[in-house]
Amino acid sequence: MSAQITAAHVALAVVAACRMTGADPQAVFGPAHGNKRTRLIAAAGLMTALKLKPRDVAGVFKVDRSRLAPSMLRNADIEADRLLNVAEALRNGGVLDGARPQPKAADADASARKPSPVQTRPDRPVAPPPAPPPPPPAQPPEPDRPRPAATNPVRSRPTPARSGAVETLKAVSDNMVRWSRIYLSRGVPIGDLADLFDVDVEALAGRLKPELARAA
């Protein structure tokens, strides 16, 4: 029996696909060619994650089921890595069977993902480190050189940047708030919703305080 597709599945798959193609999540179901490619990636990724058939996802994402065949995906240069990225986003969103529950604090999430320590092979003894070289003769201290000013970190996006364009976040509209309430009730994280609508997460959370309080 096929797994049931929910709004949370669709939203997380669309957000993950838009991050790879640069499409606007609010216009992803429009007629533009880039939007169709984004929907194909989202549909194929969800189909892979839930072990579904093309007919199960084609109508949801408004794509031809024949385009979801492995040979057609290869012809469209949709690599398996893109499908795995969508599946990983669904797993991290907690909407797959057997997915680990997502902690509420970012620090807890970071600690849960710490890499395991590397163990040395028992049949290869580790050689002792070489002795440090003798210290060089004392040199007069060099005058301080001016250091280049550090640049402010910019939120990285895996999508190609537009030449000469500056990324600006959109204002939170009533329509965004209405859809966000629906997605929140389905368990979609507030951070993914902010990425979906390309708005500031704090501004969106301010418009959804009652819903976030109930979900806490």
mmCIF file of N, CA and C in Angstrom, residues 68-157:
data_model
loop_
_atom_site.group_PDB
_atom_site.id
_atom_site.type_symbol
_atom_site.label_atom_id
_atom_site.label_comp_id
_atom_site.label_asym_id
_atom_site.label_seq_id
_atom_site.Cartn_x
_atom_site.Cartn_y
_atom_site.Cartn_z
ATOM 1 N N LEU A 68 8.750 10.956 -15.270
ATOM 2 C CA LEU A 68 9.345 10.497 -14.024
ATOM 3 C C LEU A 68 10.040 9.148 -14.166
ATOM 4 N N ALA A 69 10.062 8.603 -15.372
ATOM 5 C CA ALA A 69 10.803 7.361 -15.607
ATOM 6 C C ALA A 69 12.303 7.639 -15.451
ATOM 7 N N PRO A 70 13.080 6.667 -14.933
ATOM 8 C CA PRO A 70 14.521 6.907 -14.725
ATOM 9 C C PRO A 70 15.240 7.388 -15.983
ATOM 10 N N SER A 71 14.901 6.806 -17.151
ATOM 11 C CA SER A 71 15.573 7.224 -18.383
ATOM 12 C C SER A 71 15.243 8.672 -18.736
ATOM 13 N N MET A 72 13.989 9.097 -18.502
ATOM 14 C CA MET A 72 13.601 10.474 -18.796
ATOM 15 C C MET A 72 14.261 11.450 -17.837
ATOM 16 N N LEU A 73 14.405 11.054 -16.572
ATOM 17 C CA LEU A 73 15.090 11.918 -15.611
ATOM 18 C C LEU A 73 16.551 12.093 -15.996
ATOM 19 N N ARG A 74 17.191 11.009 -16.465
ATOM 20 C CA ARG A 74 18.585 11.133 -16.914
ATOM 21 C C ARG A 74 18.686 12.044 -18.132
ATOM 22 N N ASN A 75 17.741 11.932 -19.058
ATOM 23 C CA ASN A 75 17.759 12.802 -20.240
ATOM 24 C C ASN A 75 17.573 14.269 -19.857
ATOM 25 N N ALA A 76 16.866 14.519 -18.748
ATOM 26 C CA ALA A 76 16.652 15.895 -18.283
ATOM 27 C C ALA A 76 17.772 16.371 -17.370
ATOM 28 N N ASP A 77 18.871 15.576 -17.254
ATOM 29 C CA ASP A 77 20.019 15.932 -16.403
ATOM 30 C C ASP A 77 19.596 16.126 -14.947
ATOM 31 N N ILE A 78 18.664 15.302 -14.485
ATOM 32 C CA ILE A 78 18.274 15.320 -13.072
ATOM 33 C C ILE A 78 18.982 14.141 -12.413
ATOM 34 N N GLU A 79 20.084 14.454 -11.715
ATOM 35 C CA GLU A 79 20.923 13.414 -11.154
ATOM 36 C C GLU A 79 20.312 12.836 -9.882
ATOM 37 N N ALA A 80 20.798 11.647 -9.523
ATOM 38 C CA ALA A 80 20.310 10.983 -8.308
ATOM 39 C C ALA A 80 20.615 11.802 -7.057
ATOM 40 N N ASP A 81 21.714 12.589 -7.086
ATOM 41 C CA ASP A 81 22.057 13.394 -5.911
ATOM 42 C C ASP A 81 20.955 14.398 -5.591
ATOM 43 N N ARG A 82 20.308 14.950 -6.602
ATOM 44 C CA ARG A 82 19.236 15.910 -6.363
ATOM 45 C C ARG A 82 18.044 15.222 -5.684
ATOM 46 N N LEU A 83 17.744 14.008 -6.110
ATOM 47 C CA LEU A 83 16.630 13.277 -5.498
ATOM 48 C C LEU A 83 16.956 12.938 -4.050
ATOM 49 N N LEU A 84 18.220 12.596 -3.795
ATOM 50 C CA LEU A 84 18.618 12.285 -2.416
ATOM 51 C C LEU A 84 18.573 13.525 -1.536
ATOM 52 N N ASN A 85 18.858 14.699 -2.116
ATOM 53 C CA ASN A 85 18.755 15.941 -1.341
ATOM 54 C C ASN A 85 17.311 16.204 -0.917
ATOM 55 N N VAL A 86 16.368 15.925 -1.817
ATOM 56 C CA VAL A 86 14.955 16.091 -1.457
ATOM 57 C C VAL A 86 14.572 15.103 -0.364
ATOM 58 N N ALA A 87 15.009 13.844 -0.505
ATOM 59 C CA ALA A 87 14.693 12.829 0.510
ATOM 60 C C ALA A 87 15.283 13.209 1.864
ATOM 61 N N GLU A 88 16.498 13.769 1.863
ATOM 62 C CA GLU A 88 17.124 14.181 3.125
ATOM 63 C C GLU A 88 16.345 15.308 3.774
ATOM 64 N N ALA A 89 15.836 16.255 2.957
ATOM 65 C CA ALA A 89 15.036 17.349 3.508
ATOM 66 C C ALA A 89 13.751 16.811 4.134
ATOM 67 N N LEU A 90 13.147 15.823 3.519
ATOM 68 C CA LEU A 90 11.940 15.211 4.081
ATOM 69 C C LEU A 90 12.263 14.483 5.382
ATOM 70 N N ARG A 91 13.403 13.807 5.419
ATOM 71 C CA ARG A 91 13.786 13.090 6.636
ATOM 72 C C ARG A 91 14.072 14.071 7.767
ATOM 73 N N ASN A 92 14.778 15.148 7.460
ATOM 74 C CA ASN A 92 15.069 16.143 8.489
ATOM 75 C C ASN A 92 13.808 16.860 8.962
ATOM 76 N N GLY A 93 12.803 16.960 8.082
ATOM 77 C CA GLY A 93 11.540 17.576 8.472
ATOM 78 C C GLY A 93 10.658 16.668 9.304
ATOM 79 N N GLY A 94 11.078 15.411 9.515
ATOM 80 C CA GLY A 94 10.343 14.503 10.381
ATOM 81 C C GLY A 94 9.066 13.949 9.781
ATOM 82 N N VAL A 95 8.959 13.903 8.442
ATOM 83 C CA VAL A 95 7.715 13.425 7.815
ATOM 84 C C VAL A 95 7.874 12.041 7.182
ATOM 85 N N LEU A 96 9.030 11.391 7.383
ATOM 86 C CA LEU A 96 9.226 10.047 6.869
ATOM 87 C C LEU A 96 9.128 9.046 7.998
ATOM 88 N N ASP A 97 8.663 7.836 7.691
ATOM 89 C CA ASP A 97 8.605 6.779 8.695
ATOM 90 C C ASP A 97 10.017 6.453 9.164
ATOM 91 N N GLY A 98 10.174 6.381 10.485
ATOM 92 C CA GLY A 98 11.484 6.079 11.049
ATOM 93 C C GLY A 98 12.394 7.276 11.143
ATOM 94 N N ALA A 99 11.901 8.471 10.801
ATOM 95 C CA ALA A 99 12.752 9.662 10.900
ATOM 96 C C ALA A 99 12.964 10.017 12.358
ATOM 97 N N ARG A 100 14.166 10.520 12.655
ATOM 98 C CA ARG A 100 14.439 10.918 14.020
ATOM 99 C C ARG A 100 13.662 12.173 14.363
ATOM 100 N N PRO A 101 13.084 12.255 15.577
ATOM 101 C CA PRO A 101 12.383 13.488 15.972
ATOM 102 C C PRO A 101 13.352 14.642 16.033
ATOM 103 N N GLN A 102 12.930 15.781 15.495
ATOM 104 C CA GLN A 102 13.786 16.945 15.443
ATOM 105 C C GLN A 102 13.769 17.688 16.776
ATOM 106 N N PRO A 103 14.918 17.931 17.416
ATOM 107 C CA PRO A 103 14.931 18.695 18.669
ATOM 108 C C PRO A 103 14.516 20.123 18.432
ATOM 109 N N LYS A 104 14.039 20.786 19.503
ATOM 110 C CA LYS A 104 13.537 22.146 19.369
ATOM 111 C C LYS A 104 14.663 23.161 19.328
ATOM 112 N N ALA A 105 15.779 22.883 19.969
ATOM 113 C CA ALA A 105 16.882 23.845 20.028
ATOM 114 C C ALA A 105 17.900 23.522 18.960
ATOM 115 N N ALA A 106 18.471 24.562 18.374
ATOM 116 C CA ALA A 106 19.467 24.358 17.319
ATOM 117 C C ALA A 106 20.724 23.710 17.882
ATOM 118 N N ASP A 107 21.096 24.017 19.140
ATOM 119 C CA ASP A 107 22.281 23.431 19.735
ATOM 120 C C ASP A 107 22.119 21.929 19.896
ATOM 121 N N ALA A 108 20.932 21.494 20.270
ATOM 122 C CA ALA A 108 20.698 20.067 20.416
ATOM 123 C C ALA A 108 20.806 19.360 19.082
ATOM 124 N N ASP A 109 20.330 20.020 18.031
ATOM 125 C CA ASP A 109 20.418 19.430 16.693
ATOM 126 C C ASP A 109 21.859 19.322 16.251
ATOM 127 N N ALA A 110 22.651 20.349 16.543
ATOM 128 C CA ALA A 110 24.060 20.321 16.159
ATOM 129 C C ALA A 110 24.804 19.228 16.910
ATOM 130 N N SER A 111 24.530 19.064 18.226
ATOM 131 C CA SER A 111 25.215 18.051 19.004
ATOM 132 C C SER A 111 24.843 16.657 18.561
ATOM 133 N N ALA A 112 23.612 16.472 18.063
ATOM 134 C CA ALA A 112 23.180 15.144 17.620
ATOM 135 C C ALA A 112 23.869 14.731 16.337
ATOM 136 N N ARG A 113 24.415 15.695 15.602
ATOM 137 C CA ARG A 113 25.029 15.412 14.311
ATOM 138 C C ARG A 113 26.557 15.428 14.373
ATOM 139 N N LYS A 114 27.158 15.364 15.583
ATOM 140 C CA LYS A 114 28.611 15.384 15.697
ATOM 141 C C LYS A 114 29.191 14.120 15.068
ATOM 142 N N PRO A 115 30.267 14.238 14.277
ATOM 143 C CA PRO A 115 30.849 13.044 13.660
ATOM 144 C C PRO A 115 31.494 12.145 14.693
ATOM 145 N N SER A 116 31.479 10.829 14.452
ATOM 146 C CA SER A 116 32.104 9.892 15.373
ATOM 147 C C SER A 116 33.606 9.982 15.242
ATOM 148 N N PRO A 117 34.349 9.747 16.341
ATOM 149 C CA PRO A 117 35.810 9.860 16.288
ATOM 150 C C PRO A 117 36.412 8.797 15.385
ATOM 151 N N VAL A 118 37.480 9.158 14.690
ATOM 152 C CA VAL A 118 38.168 8.240 13.782
ATOM 153 C C VAL A 118 39.067 7.329 14.596
ATOM 154 N N GLN A 119 38.971 6.014 14.380
ATOM 155 C CA GLN A 119 39.775 5.052 15.090
ATOM 156 C C GLN A 119 40.912 4.582 14.192
ATOM 157 N N THR A 120 42.094 4.407 14.772
ATOM 158 C CA THR A 120 43.248 3.915 14.021
ATOM 159 C C THR A 120 43.173 2.407 13.893
ATOM 160 N N ARG A 121 43.704 1.883 12.818
ATOM 161 C CA ARG A 121 43.681 0.442 12.582
ATOM 162 C C ARG A 121 44.667 -0.230 13.515
ATOM 163 N N PRO A 122 44.291 -1.388 14.140
ATOM 164 C CA PRO A 122 45.185 -2.024 15.116
ATOM 165 C C PRO A 122 46.426 -2.621 14.477
ATOM 166 N N ASP A 123 46.376 -2.966 13.161
ATOM 167 C CA ASP A 123 47.531 -3.606 12.541
ATOM 168 C C ASP A 123 48.546 -2.600 12.025
ATOM 169 N N ARG A 124 48.293 -1.296 12.237
ATOM 170 C CA ARG A 124 49.254 -0.265 11.822
ATOM 171 C C ARG A 124 49.619 0.587 13.023
ATOM 172 N N PRO A 125 50.719 0.290 13.694
ATOM 173 C CA PRO A 125 51.082 1.131 14.851
ATOM 174 C C PRO A 125 51.378 2.556 14.410
ATOM 175 N N VAL A 126 50.958 3.452 15.207
ATOM 176 C CA VAL A 126 51.151 4.862 14.894
ATOM 177 C C VAL A 126 52.561 5.267 15.269
ATOM 178 N N ALA A 127 53.283 5.834 14.305
ATOM 179 C CA ALA A 127 54.660 6.245 14.560
ATOM 180 C C ALA A 127 54.680 7.466 15.458
ATOM 181 N N PRO A 128 55.676 7.554 16.347
ATOM 182 C CA PRO A 128 55.754 8.743 17.216
ATOM 183 C C PRO A 128 56.039 9.985 16.385
ATOM 184 N N PRO A 129 55.548 11.113 16.806
ATOM 185 C CA PRO A 129 55.788 12.337 16.042
ATOM 186 C C PRO A 129 57.252 12.710 16.057
ATOM 187 N N PRO A 130 57.737 13.307 14.975
ATOM 188 C CA PRO A 130 59.165 13.696 14.939
ATOM 189 C C PRO A 130 59.460 14.782 15.952
ATOM 190 N N ALA A 131 60.689 14.809 16.365
ATOM 191 C CA ALA A 131 61.097 15.816 17.350
ATOM 192 C C ALA A 131 60.991 17.203 16.726
ATOM 193 N N PRO A 132 60.543 18.182 17.505
ATOM 194 C CA PRO A 132 60.421 19.537 16.947
ATOM 195 C C PRO A 132 61.776 20.124 16.618
ATOM 196 N N PRO A 133 61.863 20.900 15.549
ATOM 197 C CA PRO A 133 63.152 21.517 15.190
ATOM 198 C C PRO A 133 63.558 22.548 16.231
ATOM 199 N N PRO A 134 64.852 22.823 16.304
ATOM 200 C CA PRO A 134 65.298 23.846 17.284
ATOM 201 C C PRO A 134 64.713 25.202 16.945
ATOM 202 N N PRO A 135 64.443 25.995 17.964
ATOM 203 C CA PRO A 135 63.846 27.310 17.713
ATOM 204 C C PRO A 135 64.781 28.207 16.916
ATOM 205 N N PRO A 136 64.250 29.013 16.019
ATOM 206 C CA PRO A 136 65.106 29.934 15.248
ATOM 207 C C PRO A 136 65.652 31.033 16.150
ATOM 208 N N PRO A 137 66.743 31.637 15.711
ATOM 209 C CA PRO A 137 67.293 32.743 16.526
ATOM 210 C C PRO A 137 66.287 33.879 16.654
ATOM 211 N N ALA A 138 66.383 34.532 17.763
ATOM 212 C CA ALA A 138 65.435 35.612 18.054
ATOM 213 C C ALA A 138 65.537 36.707 16.999
ATOM 214 N N GLN A 139 64.425 37.142 16.525
ATOM 215 C CA GLN A 139 64.344 38.210 15.527
ATOM 216 C C GLN A 139 63.646 39.409 16.159
ATOM 217 N N PRO A 140 64.034 40.591 15.770
ATOM 218 C CA PRO A 140 63.300 41.763 16.283
ATOM 219 C C PRO A 140 61.864 41.735 15.799
ATOM 220 N N PRO A 141 60.938 42.083 16.640
ATOM 221 C CA PRO A 141 59.520 42.025 16.238
ATOM 222 C C PRO A 141 59.227 42.938 15.048
ATOM 223 N N GLU A 142 58.462 42.382 14.112
ATOM 224 C CA GLU A 142 58.064 43.186 12.958
ATOM 225 C C GLU A 142 56.915 44.109 13.323
ATOM 226 N N PRO A 143 56.895 45.266 12.713
ATOM 227 C CA PRO A 143 55.756 46.170 13.004
ATOM 228 C C PRO A 143 54.453 45.541 12.553
ATOM 229 N N ASP A 144 53.396 45.845 13.289
ATOM 230 C CA ASP A 144 52.065 45.308 12.960
ATOM 231 C C ASP A 144 51.647 45.769 11.572
ATOM 232 N N ARG A 145 51.145 44.830 10.812
ATOM 233 C CA ARG A 145 50.635 45.155 9.483
ATOM 234 C C ARG A 145 49.125 45.261 9.545
ATOM 235 N N PRO A 146 48.604 46.220 8.845
ATOM 236 C CA PRO A 146 47.121 46.341 8.862
ATOM 237 C C PRO A 146 46.481 45.116 8.239
ATOM 238 N N ARG A 147 45.474 44.596 8.910
ATOM 239 C CA ARG A 147 44.763 43.427 8.401
ATOM 240 C C ARG A 147 43.539 43.863 7.613
ATOM 241 N N PRO A 148 43.215 43.105 6.570
ATOM 242 C CA PRO A 148 41.987 43.467 5.822
ATOM 243 C C PRO A 148 40.764 43.307 6.700
ATOM 244 N N ALA A 149 39.829 44.220 6.516
ATOM 245 C CA ALA A 149 38.599 44.174 7.325
ATOM 246 C C ALA A 149 37.823 42.920 6.989
ATOM 247 N N ALA A 150 37.325 42.257 8.054
ATOM 248 C CA ALA A 150 36.533 41.036 7.867
ATOM 249 C C ALA A 150 35.187 41.368 7.238
ATOM 250 N N THR A 151 34.799 40.546 6.340
ATOM 251 C CA THR A 151 33.489 40.765 5.698
ATOM 252 C C THR A 151 32.405 40.091 6.504
ATOM 253 N N ASN A 152 31.248 40.666 6.445
ATOM 254 C CA ASN A 152 30.117 40.071 7.153
ATOM 255 C C ASN A 152 29.691 38.798 6.444
ATOM 256 N N PRO A 153 29.420 37.728 7.230
ATOM 257 C CA PRO A 153 28.948 36.497 6.558
ATOM 258 C C PRO A 153 27.596 36.705 5.914
ATOM 259 N N VAL A 154 27.425 36.117 4.758
ATOM 260 C CA VAL A 154 26.165 36.223 4.018
ATOM 261 C C VAL A 154 25.544 34.845 3.955
ATOM 262 N N ARG A 155 24.262 34.741 4.187
ATOM 263 C CA ARG A 155 23.581 33.454 4.126
ATOM 264 C C ARG A 155 23.802 32.817 2.761
ATOM 265 N N SER A 156 24.404 31.601 2.818
ATOM 266 C CA SER A 156 24.709 30.904 1.565
ATOM 267 C C SER A 156 23.470 30.200 1.057
ATOM 268 N N ARG A 157 23.319 30.207 -0.250
ATOM 269 C CA ARG A 157 22.200 29.509 -0.898
ATOM 270 C C ARG A 157 22.792 28.641 -1.993
#
